[in-house]
Amino acid sequence: MSTKNENWLYTISANQKLINFNLKEVWNYRDLLFLFVKRNVITVYKQTVLGPLWYFIQPLFTSVIFTLIFNNMASIPTGDGVPSFLFNLAGITSWNYFKECLTGTSDTFAQNQGIFGKVYFPRVIVPLSTVITNLFKFGIQLLVFVGFYIYYAFFSDQGSNVAPTKAIIFLPILVILMGLLGLGLGMIISSMTTKYRDLKVLVAFGVQLLMYGSAVMYPLSYFKQKLPDLSWAVEYNPMTVIIEAFRYMTMGVGDYSLLKMIYAIIISVILFLLGLVIFNKTEKSFIDTI
Amino acid sequence: MGKEIILKTENISKQYRLGVVGTGTIGHDLNRWWYKIRGKEDPYLKVGDSNDRSTNGYSDYVWALQDISFDVEQGEVLGVIGKNGAGKSTLLKILSKVTTPTTGEIKTKGRIASLLEVGTGFHPEMTGKENIFLNGAILGMTKKEIQYKLDEIIEFSGCRRYIDTPVKRYSSGMTVRLAFAVAAHLDPDILVIDEVLAVGDAEFQNKAIGKMQEISGTNGRTVLFVSHNMAAIKTLCTKAIVLEHGKVKFKGTADEAVDFYLKNEITSSGEHYSHETSEKSSDILGVSILDSENKLCSVFAFNHKIYLKIKIRVSEKHLPVSVLSVRVIDQFERPIFTSEINLKDYINSVGLHSFNIELPYKTLTPNDYRIHAVFHIPNQELISNLESVVSFNIEETGSELYKYAGLDYGCVVLDCKWNKI
């Protein structure tokens, strides 16, 4: 039928390669990516009184509660000279970024079926925009952390011991890892929820459970000391590695080694690529099943 | 064929699974996967009925589209016509890459932009201008392109005063205008449009149709256009295909296709009523709507003649006094007119009789109509009262007032004498 050597721009067909991630196409839609980010940022707190202040309030209050319960009541040690409030704030700030990326991307398909059902653009733009939007939020929360950090380091004798280590130059890598991890998991979950909604229920409390297994409100060393039999579960959780590294970089406490970092990088990249493959496979025809 | 083929679809089929996704689904999925890893064909592709929604199929799977093949040449405006559920929207979805075909492929040489809806991705909290950028980007424009056309878009929408106001404060008409303005300034090689013309007021519709003609005519853009509006298909399209139950029934010029569609649009109910088994001594036994060739028909062009056929049985008691009347009702339940006869003026024997009634020619405006048939003795006895016994539809095929299609501009078209004084 088409024996003439015609050069078609592209073909729409049922057969799909396993990996056909079209980076060029995503690049062509970069304007859309930034417009989505802009939309997400400016519309979240429209018609709220406190507006972006909510970005501050949530981690602060959680840290206060954690400090009261885990440190003052259950007396979990946070390391020599490290104020437990700052310890918790560090954990929560980094955990929040991962969590927001995961939950924000995990219902990509369900949330956007209105748009996805009407118009084509590389679907991966939407979860990417979520991750970038959350970066803003993370930035603001990081500022809060830095503010309290300065307070404790210079104006309070409680935290005279906190000091950043040289490894802090790798902090951006840590942030990228958190994003990749959240995005990868989120894309896997969002792809699967198009057909089986069960996962959506799972995510809600799964994330909650995962927080307890990610050394957010306790140091890994203390967990190892108290529950040595279970410690592998926490130790090999890539988020534990990231959060411990975050605290090591900023405050000098925590379990940090190059080997563990490489481990976290490998896991994150694998999950991200896996997510991308599954997501790409789903985006072709999810509209029929959702 | 002097022109280059810009889009080629080859044997496109699309299968849908009926029913709900539930526990049973995972079984089918696993089975399908098991066939796939052994390199066999999907077992569920062999089953499936053609997509006729009124009958009870044998299978959980239906073919929304089956073996659709057609070519579109550069600069052609192709209309796609079909009843509800004929597969038009599915075809558009596949063309716009929203979903994939089950089998077959589409090859294209140009960038396809689709307009299955106006205002996709509009965010109510954002201002008109912000939404122009967002919507434009969703439809595939770059920021630079939008910036370049921004003034033109705002001008076209006629919403300049509100352009910095959140869209949630807009009237629905304004939202649609703004959305269409963005869409109209898309600049793809191939534009796929789904009935977006059926929005807005008359003035805006004229503007929209004008813009469409400009896109296809002057700019030589390739357009695929799906519509129920036969007049729009006739004016805008050069060629058209007719879909029925997921298959291509006809390919040809737009005029031929519209004629074919109207002739073959046979609905399973509507044009015929029959009650031959009636045991009453006097009754209406059948009512049907016929075209000028004496065939059952329920869809007419504005300039087609419409005939009613009524079959009755009348008893000795009723013959001298009874009246047979028909009334035409429009879709808003408005009676348009009633026509009746005294039986004794037409017949002089008891038993079976048939009447043929010619409805006024070129009078009813394009719309859906129903017929009430009543057999009675006025103010005394209701022998048979059949409300909405049959229905028919007059399609807009280019009457004088087609530009107001979709608006209620009355139920009859009448000649009035206009004199300049």
PDB file of N, CA and C in Angstrom, chain A residues 153-223:
ATOM      1  N   ALA A 153      22.373  28.267  66.078  1.00  0.00           N
ATOM      2  CA  ALA A 153      23.822  28.256  65.982  1.00  0.00           C
ATOM      3  C   ALA A 153      24.437  29.483  66.639  1.00  0.00           C
ATOM      4  N   PHE A 154      23.780  30.619  66.517  1.00  0.00           N
ATOM      5  CA  PHE A 154      24.423  31.837  66.994  1.00  0.00           C
ATOM      6  C   PHE A 154      23.783  32.463  68.216  1.00  0.00           C
ATOM      7  N   PHE A 155      22.478  32.312  68.359  1.00  0.00           N
ATOM      8  CA  PHE A 155      21.810  33.071  69.423  1.00  0.00           C
ATOM      9  C   PHE A 155      21.339  32.210  70.567  1.00  0.00           C
ATOM     10  N   SER A 156      21.532  30.925  70.484  1.00  0.00           N
ATOM     11  CA  SER A 156      21.081  30.080  71.580  1.00  0.00           C
ATOM     12  C   SER A 156      22.218  29.151  71.955  1.00  0.00           C
ATOM     13  N   ASP A 157      22.434  28.964  73.235  1.00  0.00           N
ATOM     14  CA  ASP A 157      23.532  28.102  73.654  1.00  0.00           C
ATOM     15  C   ASP A 157      23.174  26.640  73.546  1.00  0.00           C
ATOM     16  N   GLN A 158      21.880  26.398  73.250  1.00  0.00           N
ATOM     17  CA  GLN A 158      21.400  25.005  73.160  1.00  0.00           C
ATOM     18  C   GLN A 158      22.041  24.261  71.997  1.00  0.00           C
ATOM     19  N   GLY A 159      22.315  24.964  70.928  1.00  0.00           N
ATOM     20  CA  GLY A 159      22.768  24.277  69.716  1.00  0.00           C
ATOM     21  C   GLY A 159      24.147  24.711  69.297  1.00  0.00           C
ATOM     22  N   SER A 160      25.017  24.935  70.235  1.00  0.00           N
ATOM     23  CA  SER A 160      26.343  25.441  69.898  1.00  0.00           C
ATOM     24  C   SER A 160      27.137  24.432  69.067  1.00  0.00           C
ATOM     25  N   ASN A 161      26.671  23.190  69.086  1.00  0.00           N
ATOM     26  CA  ASN A 161      27.428  22.136  68.413  1.00  0.00           C
ATOM     27  C   ASN A 161      27.117  21.975  66.937  1.00  0.00           C
ATOM     28  N   VAL A 162      25.988  22.533  66.488  1.00  0.00           N
ATOM     29  CA  VAL A 162      25.618  22.279  65.092  1.00  0.00           C
ATOM     30  C   VAL A 162      26.525  23.038  64.150  1.00  0.00           C
ATOM     31  N   ALA A 163      27.013  22.295  63.164  1.00  0.00           N
ATOM     32  CA  ALA A 163      27.854  22.923  62.140  1.00  0.00           C
ATOM     33  C   ALA A 163      27.746  22.097  60.875  1.00  0.00           C
ATOM     34  N   PRO A 164      27.674  22.738  59.729  1.00  0.00           N
ATOM     35  CA  PRO A 164      27.603  21.968  58.492  1.00  0.00           C
ATOM     36  C   PRO A 164      28.920  21.273  58.193  1.00  0.00           C
ATOM     37  N   THR A 165      28.838  20.152  57.515  1.00  0.00           N
ATOM     38  CA  THR A 165      30.060  19.465  57.110  1.00  0.00           C
ATOM     39  C   THR A 165      30.360  19.798  55.648  1.00  0.00           C
ATOM     40  N   LYS A 166      31.543  19.395  55.217  1.00  0.00           N
ATOM     41  CA  LYS A 166      31.964  19.718  53.849  1.00  0.00           C
ATOM     42  C   LYS A 166      31.018  19.090  52.812  1.00  0.00           C
ATOM     43  N   ALA A 167      30.429  17.981  53.199  1.00  0.00           N
ATOM     44  CA  ALA A 167      29.549  17.266  52.263  1.00  0.00           C
ATOM     45  C   ALA A 167      28.364  18.090  51.817  1.00  0.00           C
ATOM     46  N   ILE A 168      28.166  19.263  52.435  1.00  0.00           N
ATOM     47  CA  ILE A 168      26.981  20.065  52.113  1.00  0.00           C
ATOM     48  C   ILE A 168      26.941  20.485  50.651  1.00  0.00           C
ATOM     49  N   ILE A 169      28.104  20.467  49.994  1.00  0.00           N
ATOM     50  CA  ILE A 169      28.084  20.825  48.566  1.00  0.00           C
ATOM     51  C   ILE A 169      27.268  19.820  47.740  1.00  0.00           C
ATOM     52  N   PHE A 170      27.013  18.649  48.302  1.00  0.00           N
ATOM     53  CA  PHE A 170      26.224  17.650  47.577  1.00  0.00           C
ATOM     54  C   PHE A 170      24.724  17.779  47.847  1.00  0.00           C
ATOM     55  N   LEU A 171      24.357  18.798  48.604  1.00  0.00           N
ATOM     56  CA  LEU A 171      22.943  18.968  48.951  1.00  0.00           C
ATOM     57  C   LEU A 171      22.028  18.995  47.719  1.00  0.00           C
ATOM     58  N   PRO A 172      22.392  19.722  46.658  1.00  0.00           N
ATOM     59  CA  PRO A 172      21.519  19.711  45.471  1.00  0.00           C
ATOM     60  C   PRO A 172      21.263  18.306  44.931  1.00  0.00           C
ATOM     61  N   ILE A 173      22.310  17.470  44.974  1.00  0.00           N
ATOM     62  CA  ILE A 173      22.128  16.093  44.499  1.00  0.00           C
ATOM     63  C   ILE A 173      21.064  15.391  45.339  1.00  0.00           C
ATOM     64  N   LEU A 174      21.119  15.667  46.641  1.00  0.00           N
ATOM     65  CA  LEU A 174      20.158  15.072  47.562  1.00  0.00           C
ATOM     66  C   LEU A 174      18.722  15.467  47.180  1.00  0.00           C
ATOM     67  N   VAL A 175      18.584  16.754  46.859  1.00  0.00           N
ATOM     68  CA  VAL A 175      17.255  17.256  46.481  1.00  0.00           C
ATOM     69  C   VAL A 175      16.776  16.576  45.198  1.00  0.00           C
ATOM     70  N   ILE A 176      17.685  16.459  44.238  1.00  0.00           N
ATOM     71  CA  ILE A 176      17.322  15.789  42.988  1.00  0.00           C
ATOM     72  C   ILE A 176      16.905  14.344  43.253  1.00  0.00           C
ATOM     73  N   LEU A 177      17.650  13.690  44.139  1.00  0.00           N
ATOM     74  CA  LEU A 177      17.327  12.296  44.475  1.00  0.00           C
ATOM     75  C   LEU A 177      15.927  12.176  45.063  1.00  0.00           C
ATOM     76  N   MET A 178      15.612  13.102  45.970  1.00  0.00           N
ATOM     77  CA  MET A 178      14.275  13.051  46.581  1.00  0.00           C
ATOM     78  C   MET A 178      13.201  13.216  45.511  1.00  0.00           C
ATOM     79  N   GLY A 179      13.447  14.175  44.619  1.00  0.00           N
ATOM     80  CA  GLY A 179      12.491  14.420  43.532  1.00  0.00           C
ATOM     81  C   GLY A 179      12.338  13.195  42.652  1.00  0.00           C
ATOM     82  N   LEU A 180      13.466  12.600  42.258  1.00  0.00           N
ATOM     83  CA  LEU A 180      13.433  11.429  41.371  1.00  0.00           C
ATOM     84  C   LEU A 180      12.683  10.281  42.025  1.00  0.00           C
ATOM     85  N   LEU A 181      12.972  10.089  43.299  1.00  0.00           N
ATOM     86  CA  LEU A 181      12.363   8.986  44.035  1.00  0.00           C
ATOM     87  C   LEU A 181      10.845   9.174  44.112  1.00  0.00           C
ATOM     88  N   GLY A 182      10.432  10.390  44.502  1.00  0.00           N
ATOM     89  CA  GLY A 182       9.006  10.684  44.592  1.00  0.00           C
ATOM     90  C   GLY A 182       8.335  10.573  43.231  1.00  0.00           C
ATOM     91  N   LEU A 183       8.991  11.130  42.212  1.00  0.00           N
ATOM     92  CA  LEU A 183       8.440  11.125  40.861  1.00  0.00           C
ATOM     93  C   LEU A 183       8.309   9.703  40.326  1.00  0.00           C
ATOM     94  N   GLY A 184       9.388   8.915  40.522  1.00  0.00           N
ATOM     95  CA  GLY A 184       9.383   7.537  40.023  1.00  0.00           C
ATOM     96  C   GLY A 184       8.257   6.731  40.642  1.00  0.00           C
ATOM     97  N   LEU A 185       8.195   6.768  41.970  1.00  0.00           N
ATOM     98  CA  LEU A 185       7.139   6.022  42.665  1.00  0.00           C
ATOM     99  C   LEU A 185       5.761   6.550  42.276  1.00  0.00           C
ATOM    100  N   GLY A 186       5.663   7.882  42.220  1.00  0.00           N
ATOM    101  CA  GLY A 186       4.389   8.504  41.880  1.00  0.00           C
ATOM    102  C   GLY A 186       3.908   8.079  40.503  1.00  0.00           C
ATOM    103  N   MET A 187       4.835   8.037  39.538  1.00  0.00           N
ATOM    104  CA  MET A 187       4.431   7.659  38.179  1.00  0.00           C
ATOM    105  C   MET A 187       3.991   6.200  38.123  1.00  0.00           C
ATOM    106  N   ILE A 188       4.689   5.351  38.871  1.00  0.00           N
ATOM    107  CA  ILE A 188       4.293   3.939  38.895  1.00  0.00           C
ATOM    108  C   ILE A 188       2.880   3.815  39.468  1.00  0.00           C
ATOM    109  N   ILE A 189       2.673   4.499  40.596  1.00  0.00           N
ATOM    110  CA  ILE A 189       1.369   4.393  41.253  1.00  0.00           C
ATOM    111  C   ILE A 189       0.265   4.989  40.382  1.00  0.00           C
ATOM    112  N   SER A 190       0.534   6.161  39.795  1.00  0.00           N
ATOM    113  CA  SER A 190      -0.524   6.792  38.988  1.00  0.00           C
ATOM    114  C   SER A 190      -0.880   5.924  37.786  1.00  0.00           C
ATOM    115  N   SER A 191       0.112   5.241  37.221  1.00  0.00           N
ATOM    116  CA  SER A 191      -0.180   4.378  36.081  1.00  0.00           C
ATOM    117  C   SER A 191      -1.065   3.224  36.505  1.00  0.00           C
ATOM    118  N   MET A 192      -0.789   2.700  37.696  1.00  0.00           N
ATOM    119  CA  MET A 192      -1.542   1.524  38.122  1.00  0.00           C
ATOM    120  C   MET A 192      -2.937   1.890  38.601  1.00  0.00           C
ATOM    121  N   THR A 193      -3.084   3.095  39.171  1.00  0.00           N
ATOM    122  CA  THR A 193      -4.416   3.465  39.662  1.00  0.00           C
ATOM    123  C   THR A 193      -5.399   3.720  38.533  1.00  0.00           C
ATOM    124  N   THR A 194      -4.935   3.880  37.288  1.00  0.00           N
ATOM    125  CA  THR A 194      -5.903   4.101  36.216  1.00  0.00           C
ATOM    126  C   THR A 194      -6.847   2.920  36.113  1.00  0.00           C
ATOM    127  N   LYS A 195      -6.332   1.746  36.363  1.00  0.00           N
ATOM    128  CA  LYS A 195      -7.184   0.575  36.242  1.00  0.00           C
ATOM    129  C   LYS A 195      -7.641   0.049  37.600  1.00  0.00           C
ATOM    130  N   TYR A 196      -6.713  -0.013  38.512  1.00  0.00           N
ATOM    131  CA  TYR A 196      -7.059  -0.560  39.820  1.00  0.00           C
ATOM    132  C   TYR A 196      -6.982   0.541  40.870  1.00  0.00           C
ATOM    133  N   ARG A 197      -8.124   1.004  41.284  1.00  0.00           N
ATOM    134  CA  ARG A 197      -8.155   2.144  42.188  1.00  0.00           C
ATOM    135  C   ARG A 197      -7.666   1.802  43.593  1.00  0.00           C
ATOM    136  N   ASP A 198      -7.489   0.523  43.870  1.00  0.00           N
ATOM    137  CA  ASP A 198      -7.100   0.094  45.212  1.00  0.00           C
ATOM    138  C   ASP A 198      -5.859   0.828  45.707  1.00  0.00           C
ATOM    139  N   LEU A 199      -4.937   1.044  44.739  1.00  0.00           N
ATOM    140  CA  LEU A 199      -3.656   1.640  45.111  1.00  0.00           C
ATOM    141  C   LEU A 199      -3.806   3.027  45.706  1.00  0.00           C
ATOM    142  N   LYS A 200      -4.847   3.704  45.273  1.00  0.00           N
ATOM    143  CA  LYS A 200      -5.055   5.067  45.753  1.00  0.00           C
ATOM    144  C   LYS A 200      -5.268   5.081  47.267  1.00  0.00           C
ATOM    145  N   VAL A 201      -6.008   4.089  47.717  1.00  0.00           N
ATOM    146  CA  VAL A 201      -6.254   3.954  49.150  1.00  0.00           C
ATOM    147  C   VAL A 201      -4.940   3.631  49.848  1.00  0.00           C
ATOM    148  N   LEU A 202      -4.179   2.773  49.195  1.00  0.00           N
ATOM    149  CA  LEU A 202      -2.916   2.328  49.779  1.00  0.00           C
ATOM    150  C   LEU A 202      -1.958   3.496  49.967  1.00  0.00           C
ATOM    151  N   VAL A 203      -1.900   4.373  48.965  1.00  0.00           N
ATOM    152  CA  VAL A 203      -0.942   5.477  49.019  1.00  0.00           C
ATOM    153  C   VAL A 203      -1.175   6.342  50.242  1.00  0.00           C
ATOM    154  N   ALA A 204      -2.446   6.632  50.512  1.00  0.00           N
ATOM    155  CA  ALA A 204      -2.777   7.552  51.590  1.00  0.00           C
ATOM    156  C   ALA A 204      -2.154   7.132  52.920  1.00  0.00           C
ATOM    157  N   PHE A 205      -2.337   5.878  53.269  1.00  0.00           N
ATOM    158  CA  PHE A 205      -1.751   5.500  54.555  1.00  0.00           C
ATOM    159  C   PHE A 205      -0.369   4.881  54.404  1.00  0.00           C
ATOM    160  N   GLY A 206      -0.053   4.411  53.190  1.00  0.00           N
ATOM    161  CA  GLY A 206       1.287   3.881  52.943  1.00  0.00           C
ATOM    162  C   GLY A 206       2.350   4.937  53.171  1.00  0.00           C
ATOM    163  N   VAL A 207       2.068   6.156  52.720  1.00  0.00           N
ATOM    164  CA  VAL A 207       3.017   7.256  52.897  1.00  0.00           C
ATOM    165  C   VAL A 207       3.219   7.536  54.379  1.00  0.00           C
ATOM    166  N   GLN A 208       2.118   7.492  55.108  1.00  0.00           N
ATOM    167  CA  GLN A 208       2.184   7.705  56.552  1.00  0.00           C
ATOM    168  C   GLN A 208       3.100   6.679  57.211  1.00  0.00           C
ATOM    169  N   LEU A 209       2.892   5.409  56.820  1.00  0.00           N
ATOM    170  CA  LEU A 209       3.703   4.339  57.397  1.00  0.00           C
ATOM    171  C   LEU A 209       5.164   4.489  57.014  1.00  0.00           C
ATOM    172  N   LEU A 210       5.367   4.857  55.752  1.00  0.00           N
ATOM    173  CA  LEU A 210       6.728   4.970  55.244  1.00  0.00           C
ATOM    174  C   LEU A 210       7.515   6.020  56.020  1.00  0.00           C
ATOM    175  N   MET A 211       6.804   7.054  56.477  1.00  0.00           N
ATOM    176  CA  MET A 211       7.497   8.103  57.222  1.00  0.00           C
ATOM    177  C   MET A 211       8.135   7.531  58.486  1.00  0.00           C
ATOM    178  N   TYR A 212       7.406   6.616  59.130  1.00  0.00           N
ATOM    179  CA  TYR A 212       7.959   6.025  60.353  1.00  0.00           C
ATOM    180  C   TYR A 212       9.136   5.123  60.043  1.00  0.00           C
ATOM    181  N   GLY A 213       9.214   4.657  58.812  1.00  0.00           N
ATOM    182  CA  GLY A 213      10.328   3.790  58.440  1.00  0.00           C
ATOM    183  C   GLY A 213      11.450   4.536  57.745  1.00  0.00           C
ATOM    184  N   SER A 214      11.416   5.865  57.793  1.00  0.00           N
ATOM    185  CA  SER A 214      12.421   6.622  57.055  1.00  0.00           C
ATOM    186  C   SER A 214      13.285   7.501  57.943  1.00  0.00           C
ATOM    187  N   ALA A 215      13.322   7.186  59.214  1.00  0.00           N
ATOM    188  CA  ALA A 215      14.180   7.912  60.159  1.00  0.00           C
ATOM    189  C   ALA A 215      13.916   9.407  60.147  1.00  0.00           C
ATOM    190  N   VAL A 216      12.637   9.797  60.063  1.00  0.00           N
ATOM    191  CA  VAL A 216      12.333  11.223  60.047  1.00  0.00           C
ATOM    192  C   VAL A 216      12.472  11.810  61.450  1.00  0.00           C
ATOM    193  N   MET A 217      11.911  11.123  62.455  1.00  0.00           N
ATOM    194  CA  MET A 217      11.878  11.708  63.795  1.00  0.00           C
ATOM    195  C   MET A 217      12.791  10.971  64.786  1.00  0.00           C
ATOM    196  N   TYR A 218      13.660  10.145  64.238  1.00  0.00           N
ATOM    197  CA  TYR A 218      14.650   9.505  65.121  1.00  0.00           C
ATOM    198  C   TYR A 218      15.915   9.283  64.309  1.00  0.00           C
ATOM    199  N   PRO A 219      17.067   9.206  64.967  1.00  0.00           N
ATOM    200  CA  PRO A 219      18.294   8.896  64.221  1.00  0.00           C
ATOM    201  C   PRO A 219      18.382   7.394  63.957  1.00  0.00           C
ATOM    202  N   LEU A 220      18.952   7.051  62.823  1.00  0.00           N
ATOM    203  CA  LEU A 220      19.076   5.642  62.451  1.00  0.00           C
ATOM    204  C   LEU A 220      19.868   4.875  63.507  1.00  0.00           C
ATOM    205  N   SER A 221      20.873   5.519  64.054  1.00  0.00           N
ATOM    206  CA  SER A 221      21.726   4.845  65.034  1.00  0.00           C
ATOM    207  C   SER A 221      20.929   4.385  66.258  1.00  0.00           C
ATOM    208  N   TYR A 222      19.952   5.241  66.666  1.00  0.00           N
ATOM    209  CA  TYR A 222      19.133   4.903  67.822  1.00  0.00           C
ATOM    210  C   TYR A 222      18.223   3.720  67.513  1.00  0.00           C
ATOM    211  N   PHE A 223      17.698   3.690  66.289  1.00  0.00           N
ATOM    212  CA  PHE A 223      16.829   2.587  65.869  1.00  0.00           C
ATOM    213  C   PHE A 223      17.616   1.275  65.875  1.00  0.00           C
TER     214      PHE A 223
END
